[in-house]
Coordinates of C-alpha atoms (C1' of nucleotides) in Angstrom, one line a residue:
Chain A
M51 CA 6.0 1.5 -46.8
A52 CA 9.0 2.7 -45.0
R53 CA 8.8 4.6 -41.8
K54 CA 10.4 7.5 -40.4
Q55 CA 14.1 6.1 -39.0
G56 CA 13.5 5.9 -35.1
S57 CA 9.7 6.1 -35.1
H58 CA 7.8 3.4 -32.4
A59 CA 4.5 5.0 -31.9
G60 CA 1.8 2.0 -30.6
I61 CA 5.0 0.3 -29.8
T62 CA 6.5 2.7 -27.0
G63 CA 2.8 4.2 -25.7
P64 CA 2.2 0.1 -24.5
K65 CA 5.6 -0.6 -23.7
V66 CA 6.1 2.6 -21.1
Q67 CA 2.4 1.7 -19.0
D68 CA 3.5 -1.7 -18.9
A69 CA 6.8 -0.6 -17.7
A70 CA 5.4 1.7 -15.0
L71 CA 2.8 -0.6 -14.3
R72 CA 5.5 -3.7 -13.1
L73 CA 7.5 -0.7 -11.1
F74 CA 4.4 1.0 -9.8
A75 CA 3.2 -2.4 -7.7
Q76 CA 6.7 -3.9 -7.3
H77 CA 8.7 -1.2 -5.5
G78 CA 6.1 1.3 -4.4
Y79 CA 4.9 4.9 -7.0
A80 CA 7.1 6.8 -4.8
A81 CA 9.9 4.6 -5.2
V82 CA 10.1 4.4 -8.6
S83 CA 11.9 7.1 -11.0
M84 CA 11.1 7.4 -14.1
R85 CA 14.7 6.5 -15.5
Q86 CA 13.8 3.7 -14.1
I87 CA 11.1 2.9 -15.4
A88 CA 12.8 4.7 -19.2
A89 CA 15.0 2.2 -18.3
E90 CA 13.3 -0.8 -18.6
V91 CA 11.3 0.9 -21.8
G92 CA 15.2 0.4 -23.3
V93 CA 14.4 4.9 -23.7
Q94 CA 16.1 7.6 -22.0
A95 CA 14.0 9.1 -19.7
G96 CA 13.0 12.3 -21.7
A97 CA 12.0 10.2 -24.1
L98 CA 9.1 9.0 -21.7
Y99 CA 7.6 12.0 -21.2
N100 CA 5.8 11.9 -25.6
Y101 CA 3.7 9.3 -23.7
T102 CA 2.9 10.4 -20.5
A103 CA 2.2 14.3 -19.0
D104 CA 4.3 13.5 -16.3
K105 CA 4.4 10.6 -13.5
Q106 CA 1.4 12.2 -11.9
S107 CA -0.3 11.3 -15.0
L108 CA 1.3 8.1 -15.5
L109 CA -0.1 6.6 -12.2
F110 CA -3.6 7.9 -12.9
D111 CA -4.5 6.2 -15.8
L112 CA -3.1 3.5 -14.6
L113 CA -6.1 3.0 -12.3
R114 CA -8.6 4.5 -14.3
G115 CA -8.4 2.3 -17.3
N116 CA -8.6 -0.5 -14.9
M117 CA -11.3 1.2 -13.3
T118 CA -13.5 1.2 -16.1
E119 CA -12.0 -1.5 -17.7
L120 CA -13.5 -3.7 -14.5
I121 CA -16.0 -2.4 -14.5
D122 CA -17.2 -2.6 -18.3
A123 CA -16.5 -6.5 -17.6
L124 CA -19.4 -5.8 -14.9
D125 CA -21.9 -4.9 -16.3
A126 CA -21.3 -7.4 -19.6
A127 CA -21.3 -9.8 -17.9
A128 CA -24.9 -9.3 -17.2
L129 CA -25.3 -11.3 -13.9
T130 CA -29.1 -12.7 -13.8
G131 CA -30.9 -15.4 -11.8
T132 CA -32.2 -15.8 -8.0
P133 CA -29.1 -13.5 -5.7
L134 CA -28.2 -16.7 -3.9
A135 CA -27.2 -16.9 -8.9
R136 CA -25.7 -13.3 -8.5
L137 CA -24.1 -13.9 -5.4
D138 CA -21.7 -17.0 -6.4
A139 CA -21.1 -14.8 -10.4
F140 CA -20.1 -11.9 -9.4
T141 CA -18.0 -13.5 -6.9
R142 CA -16.3 -15.9 -9.4
F143 CA -16.2 -12.9 -11.7
H144 CA -14.3 -11.0 -9.3
I145 CA -11.8 -13.5 -8.3
R146 CA -11.5 -14.7 -12.3
F147 CA -11.1 -10.3 -13.9
H148 CA -8.1 -9.9 -10.3
L149 CA -6.8 -12.8 -10.3
P150 CA -4.3 -12.1 -13.3
R151 CA -3.9 -9.0 -12.4
R152 CA -2.0 -9.0 -8.8
D153 CA -0.2 -5.5 -10.5
T154 CA -2.7 -3.4 -11.0
V155 CA -5.3 -4.7 -8.6
F156 CA -2.4 -4.0 -5.5
L157 CA -2.2 -0.3 -7.3
S158 CA -5.4 -0.1 -7.3
Y159 CA -5.5 -0.1 -3.5
M160 CA -2.5 0.9 -2.3
E161 CA -1.9 4.0 -4.1
L162 CA -4.6 6.1 -3.8
R163 CA -2.7 8.5 -1.7
N164 CA 0.0 9.4 -4.1
L165 CA -3.1 10.9 -6.1
T166 CA -3.4 14.5 -6.5
D167 CA -7.3 15.2 -5.0
E168 CA -9.0 16.5 -8.1
N169 CA -8.1 12.2 -9.3
F170 CA -8.3 10.5 -6.1
A171 CA -11.8 11.8 -6.2
Q172 CA -12.8 10.3 -9.3
I173 CA -11.0 6.9 -9.2
A174 CA -13.3 6.9 -5.3
E175 CA -16.7 7.3 -7.1
L176 CA -16.3 4.1 -10.2
R177 CA -14.6 1.8 -7.1
R178 CA -18.1 3.7 -5.5
A179 CA -20.0 2.2 -8.8
Y180 CA -18.8 -1.7 -8.7
E181 CA -19.1 -1.7 -5.2
D182 CA -23.2 -0.7 -5.5
R183 CA -22.9 -3.9 -8.1
L184 CA -22.3 -6.2 -5.2
E185 CA -24.4 -4.0 -2.2
D186 CA -27.6 -4.6 -5.6
I187 CA -27.2 -8.2 -5.1
L188 CA -27.6 -8.3 -0.8
H189 CA -30.5 -6.4 -1.1
D190 CA -32.5 -8.0 -3.1
G191 CA -31.2 -11.2 -1.4
V192 CA -32.2 -9.7 2.2
A193 CA -35.6 -8.2 0.3
S194 CA -36.3 -12.3 -0.5
G195 CA -35.5 -14.0 2.3
D196 CA -32.5 -15.3 0.7
F197 CA -29.6 -14.0 3.0
T198 CA -29.5 -12.9 6.4
V199 CA -27.4 -9.6 6.6
P200 CA -27.4 -7.2 9.6
D201 CA -25.5 -4.2 6.8
C202 CA -25.3 -4.3 3.3
R203 CA -23.0 -1.5 3.0
V204 CA -20.6 -2.8 5.3
A205 CA -21.1 -6.8 3.9
T206 CA -20.5 -5.0 1.0
L207 CA -16.8 -3.7 2.2
G208 CA -16.7 -6.7 4.4
L209 CA -16.4 -8.9 1.1
I210 CA -14.9 -7.2 -0.5
A211 CA -12.0 -6.8 1.4
L212 CA -11.7 -10.7 1.2
L213 CA -12.4 -11.5 -2.2
T214 CA -9.6 -8.6 -3.3
G215 CA -7.7 -10.1 0.0
I216 CA -6.5 -13.1 -3.0
T217 CA -4.4 -11.1 -4.3
N218 CA -1.9 -10.8 -1.3
W219 CA -1.0 -14.7 -1.2
Y220 CA -2.5 -16.3 -4.5
R221 CA 0.6 -17.3 -7.1
P222 CA 0.4 -19.7 -9.6
G223 CA 1.8 -22.8 -9.7
G224 CA 1.0 -22.8 -5.3
R225 CA -1.1 -25.3 -4.5
L226 CA -4.3 -24.2 -4.6
T227 CA -5.8 -24.0 -8.2
A228 CA -7.4 -20.5 -9.0
A229 CA -10.4 -23.5 -9.4
E230 CA -9.9 -23.8 -6.7
I231 CA -10.1 -21.3 -4.8
E232 CA -12.7 -19.9 -6.5
A233 CA -14.4 -22.5 -4.9
N234 CA -13.3 -22.7 -1.9
Y235 CA -14.3 -18.5 -1.7
C236 CA -17.7 -19.1 -3.9
T237 CA -18.1 -21.4 -0.2
L238 CA -17.0 -18.7 2.0
V239 CA -19.4 -15.5 0.7
C240 CA -22.4 -17.1 0.2
Q241 CA -22.4 -18.5 3.3
S242 CA -20.9 -14.5 5.2
V243 CA -24.2 -13.4 4.3
G244 CA -26.7 -16.2 5.7
A245 CA -27.7 -18.6 2.3
R246 CA -28.1 -22.0 2.1
L247 CA -26.0 -23.2 -0.1
A248 CA -27.3 -25.5 -3.4
Chain B
M200 CA 18.8 17.2 39.8
A201 CA 19.2 18.7 37.0
R202 CA 19.1 17.8 34.2
K203 CA 22.1 18.2 31.0
Q204 CA 21.4 21.6 28.5
G205 CA 19.3 20.0 26.0
S206 CA 19.0 16.9 26.3
H207 CA 15.1 15.6 25.8
A208 CA 16.1 11.9 25.6
G209 CA 13.0 8.8 26.8
I210 CA 11.0 12.2 25.0
T211 CA 12.9 12.7 21.7
G212 CA 12.6 9.5 21.0
P213 CA 9.0 8.3 21.0
K214 CA 8.4 11.4 19.1
V215 CA 10.1 10.4 16.6
Q216 CA 8.4 7.0 16.5
D217 CA 5.2 8.8 15.9
A218 CA 5.6 11.1 13.6
A219 CA 6.8 8.6 11.4
L220 CA 4.2 6.5 12.0
R221 CA 2.3 9.4 10.8
L222 CA 4.1 10.9 7.9
F223 CA 3.9 7.1 6.7
A224 CA 1.0 6.4 7.3
Q225 CA -0.8 9.1 5.2
H226 CA 2.2 9.6 2.9
G227 CA 3.9 6.3 1.9
Y228 CA 6.8 5.4 3.2
A229 CA 9.6 6.1 0.3
A230 CA 7.2 9.5 -0.1
V231 CA 8.5 11.1 3.2
S232 CA 12.0 12.6 4.0
M233 CA 13.6 12.9 7.0
R234 CA 13.6 16.0 6.8
Q235 CA 9.8 16.1 7.2
I236 CA 9.8 13.6 9.8
A237 CA 12.4 16.4 11.8
A238 CA 10.3 19.0 11.4
E239 CA 6.6 17.1 13.1
V240 CA 9.3 16.4 15.3
G241 CA 10.5 20.0 16.0
V242 CA 14.3 19.4 15.2
Q243 CA 16.7 19.1 12.2
A244 CA 17.3 16.8 10.4
G245 CA 20.6 15.3 11.6
A246 CA 19.3 14.6 14.8
L247 CA 17.2 11.9 13.8
Y248 CA 20.6 9.7 13.2
N249 CA 20.9 10.1 16.9
Y250 CA 17.5 8.2 17.9
T251 CA 17.2 5.9 14.9
A252 CA 20.4 4.4 12.1
D253 CA 18.3 4.9 9.4
K254 CA 15.2 5.7 7.8
Q255 CA 15.1 1.6 7.0
S256 CA 15.3 1.0 10.9
L257 CA 12.7 3.9 11.6
L258 CA 10.5 1.8 9.7
F259 CA 11.4 -1.8 10.8
D260 CA 10.9 -0.8 14.3
L261 CA 7.8 0.8 13.4
L262 CA 5.8 -3.2 12.0
R263 CA 8.2 -5.4 14.5
G264 CA 6.8 -3.6 17.2
N265 CA 3.0 -3.2 15.8
M266 CA 3.2 -6.8 15.4
T267 CA 5.0 -8.1 18.9
E268 CA 2.4 -6.0 20.6
L269 CA -0.5 -7.7 18.5
I270 CA 0.9 -10.7 19.3
D271 CA 0.7 -10.9 23.1
A272 CA -2.5 -9.3 23.4
L273 CA -3.9 -12.2 21.3
D274 CA -2.0 -14.5 24.0
A275 CA -2.6 -13.0 26.8
A276 CA -6.3 -12.4 25.8
A277 CA -5.7 -16.7 26.7
L278 CA -9.9 -17.8 23.9
T279 CA -11.5 -20.3 25.6
G280 CA -14.9 -21.8 25.0
T281 CA -16.5 -23.7 21.8
P282 CA -14.4 -23.2 18.8
L283 CA -17.6 -21.0 18.3
A284 CA -16.8 -18.6 20.9
R285 CA -13.0 -18.8 20.3
L286 CA -14.0 -17.5 16.6
D287 CA -16.7 -14.7 18.0
A288 CA -13.5 -14.1 20.7
F289 CA -11.1 -13.4 17.7
T290 CA -13.3 -11.4 15.7
R291 CA -14.0 -8.7 18.3
F292 CA -10.3 -9.1 19.3
H293 CA -9.4 -8.3 16.3
I294 CA -10.8 -5.3 15.0
R295 CA -10.5 -4.0 18.8
F296 CA -7.1 -3.6 18.8
H297 CA -7.1 -2.4 14.8
L298 CA -10.1 -0.1 15.2
P299 CA -7.5 2.9 16.9
R300 CA -4.1 1.3 15.5
R301 CA -5.0 2.2 11.7
D302 CA -2.6 3.8 10.6
T303 CA -0.2 1.3 12.1
V304 CA -2.5 -1.4 10.6
F305 CA -2.0 0.4 7.2
L306 CA 1.3 0.5 7.3
S307 CA 2.1 -3.9 8.2
Y308 CA 0.6 -3.4 5.6
M309 CA 1.1 -1.6 3.2
E310 CA 5.0 -0.8 3.9
L311 CA 6.4 -4.5 3.2
R312 CA 7.5 -3.9 0.1
N313 CA 9.6 -1.3 1.5
L314 CA 11.0 -3.4 3.8
T315 CA 15.3 -5.1 3.0
D316 CA 15.2 -8.4 2.4
E317 CA 16.3 -10.0 6.1
N318 CA 13.2 -7.5 7.4
F319 CA 10.3 -8.7 5.8
A320 CA 11.6 -12.4 6.5
Q321 CA 11.4 -11.6 10.8
I322 CA 7.6 -9.4 9.5
A323 CA 6.7 -12.6 7.4
E324 CA 7.0 -14.7 10.5
L325 CA 4.9 -13.1 13.1
R326 CA 2.3 -12.1 10.5
R327 CA 2.8 -15.4 9.8
A328 CA 2.2 -17.0 13.6
Y329 CA -1.3 -14.7 14.5
E330 CA -2.2 -16.2 11.8
D331 CA -1.8 -19.4 12.8
R332 CA -3.6 -17.9 15.7
L333 CA -6.7 -17.7 13.9
E334 CA -6.2 -21.3 12.0
D335 CA -6.5 -24.1 14.8
I336 CA -9.7 -22.4 16.1
L337 CA -10.8 -23.4 12.4
H338 CA -9.3 -26.8 12.4
D339 CA -10.3 -27.8 15.0
G340 CA -14.0 -26.0 14.6
V341 CA -14.3 -28.6 11.7
A342 CA -12.8 -31.0 13.8
S343 CA -16.3 -31.0 16.3
G344 CA -18.8 -30.8 13.3
D345 CA -19.2 -26.8 14.3
F346 CA -17.6 -25.8 11.3
T347 CA -18.4 -26.3 7.5
V348 CA -14.6 -25.0 6.3
P349 CA -13.5 -26.4 2.4
D350 CA -9.6 -25.2 3.2
C351 CA -8.8 -23.9 6.7
R352 CA -5.8 -22.0 5.6
V353 CA -7.9 -20.1 2.4
A354 CA -10.7 -18.9 5.1
T355 CA -8.1 -17.8 7.7
L356 CA -6.4 -15.4 5.6
G357 CA -9.8 -15.2 3.6
L358 CA -11.2 -13.7 7.4
I359 CA -7.7 -11.7 8.4
A360 CA -8.8 -9.8 4.6
L361 CA -12.4 -9.3 5.8
L362 CA -11.2 -8.4 8.9
T363 CA -8.3 -5.8 8.7
G364 CA -10.5 -3.9 5.9
I365 CA -12.6 -2.2 7.9
T366 CA -9.3 -0.1 9.2
N367 CA -9.7 0.8 5.2
W368 CA -13.6 2.8 5.5
Y369 CA -13.8 3.2 9.7
R370 CA -14.0 6.8 10.7
P371 CA -14.9 7.8 14.0
G372 CA -18.0 9.7 14.8
G373 CA -19.5 7.5 10.9
R374 CA -22.5 5.8 10.8
L375 CA -22.3 3.4 12.6
T376 CA -20.3 3.3 16.5
A377 CA -16.8 0.7 16.5
A378 CA -19.6 -2.5 18.7
E379 CA -22.3 -2.4 16.0
I380 CA -19.4 -3.2 13.7
E381 CA -18.2 -5.5 15.7
A382 CA -21.7 -7.3 16.1
N383 CA -21.7 -7.3 12.4
Y384 CA -18.5 -8.9 11.7
C385 CA -18.8 -10.8 13.9
T386 CA -22.1 -12.0 12.3
L387 CA -20.5 -12.6 8.4
V388 CA -17.5 -14.5 10.1
C389 CA -19.7 -16.7 12.0
Q390 CA -21.9 -17.2 8.5
S391 CA -19.3 -18.0 7.0
V392 CA -17.7 -21.0 8.2
G393 CA -20.9 -22.1 8.1
A394 CA -21.2 -21.8 12.2
R395 CA -24.9 -21.7 13.5
L396 CA -25.3 -18.3 15.3
A397 CA -26.6 -18.8 18.7
Chain C
dG203 C1' 10.6 10.3 -31.7
dT204 C1' 14.5 9.8 -29.6
dC205 C1' 18.6 11.3 -28.0
dT206 C1' 22.5 14.6 -24.7
dA207 C1' 22.6 17.9 -21.8
dT208 C1' 21.3 20.9 -17.6
dA209 C1' 18.4 22.6 -15.3
dG210 C1' 16.1 23.5 -10.5
dG211 C1' 15.6 21.4 -6.5
dT212 C1' 15.5 17.9 -2.9
dA213 C1' 17.4 13.1 -1.1
dG214 C1' 20.3 9.9 2.8
dA215 C1' 23.8 10.5 6.3
dT216 C1' 28.5 13.1 8.1
dA217 C1' 30.9 16.2 9.9
dG218 C1' 32.3 19.2 13.4
dA219 C1' 31.1 22.9 16.9
dC220 C1' 28.2 24.1 20.4
Chain D
dG33 C1' 21.9 15.8 22.0
dT34 C1' 21.1 19.8 18.4
dC35 C1' 22.8 22.6 15.6
dT36 C1' 24.9 23.8 11.5
dA37 C1' 26.3 22.5 7.3
dT38 C1' 27.8 20.4 3.5
dC39 C1' 28.5 16.2 0.7
dT40 C1' 27.6 13.1 -3.0
dA41 C1' 23.9 11.1 -5.8
dC42 C1' 19.7 11.6 -7.4
dC43 C1' 15.2 13.6 -8.3
dT44 C1' 11.4 15.4 -12.3
dA45 C1' 10.5 18.3 -16.2
dT46 C1' 12.5 20.8 -20.2
dA47 C1' 15.5 22.1 -24.0
dG48 C1' 17.5 22.1 -28.3
dA49 C1' 20.2 18.8 -31.4
dC50 C1' 20.1 15.5 -35.2

DNA sequence: GTCTATAGGTAGATAGAC
DNA sequence: GTCTATCTACCTATAGAC
């Protein structure tokens, strides 16, 4: 079946998202022009507006997509067992989700400033929902006497910062494999909440 | 002694730095124009170039000043005692230094991308020097049997991310005082390296 | 759906008067 | 040291041809 001349729907769209993600992560949202994104995709700047209302939507859609994907994947993992087992599983989940998505993670933590107030509020709500999953694990561990944590909210924010920081220095092919890094961080995390290691 | 008309050397200079810091931290380096900085200072854009060679130097000087100040302050603190005592002191030092400088810290971690290659290399070297101070403490603790850490380098990067993350959510007048936060993080940090708490 | 062209505005940086 | 004025370049977004 013949396709309309010049029609690339379903191809150009994702390429625009990919190019925007890569360029925003590398240079920062404000430093990247629509012309640069268009050049990366291989079209002229005006053509981008067939796929996004404006530059802001491009950023917002990337961040929202990342957060909903993250939360859906965590809920699908359905962590069960003792608080320590769930904490260990959360740690491994977080690392496995984030390591292959370093560009997106970087964006999600660095470019919140460049969202409009309304868009920021939506992303913040999603982040809070994710954090709450971890905080629940910590609360349960404290209640059961498995964990020693002075303040679960502080520990939650601290642990997420600890884990997400990996994306700032991890490089594929570096000194440690992803599995080694994962094991290292599991030890750090479980020890940090005062859990006895198995 | 009469001052030259319109001369404000020693006043405008620091004001330019302050305004650049505040605006860069709030909106991001790339999103802030020299005209905005000038307006914040209360001069016209052209006058800024009496105090900085260009916009890049403005950013670089802020970051370099922060890093050298940080390292000098740490060395002046001259942490001594057992590895656990030194780790506790490092944690408190890091938090006390960073909490009142949230704008600068934010810049130092977010705007490295916007440095030229040469300027980036200089800042990276200073950061490495700071990290090494913590890594030495961890090495000593492992050697003495006080700490259980699988990989000191990983733990160093992790702990710095953990501690620096405070600046992302701390607000003066929030639920916890700075002293409470400090105590919370000391517990987390010391437990994370497998140290027995005093 | 993509192109060219362009509107309307702002950017960093400089020149020369005072 | 600061001002006004300006240069050159780039920006986002839109209009209309194909």
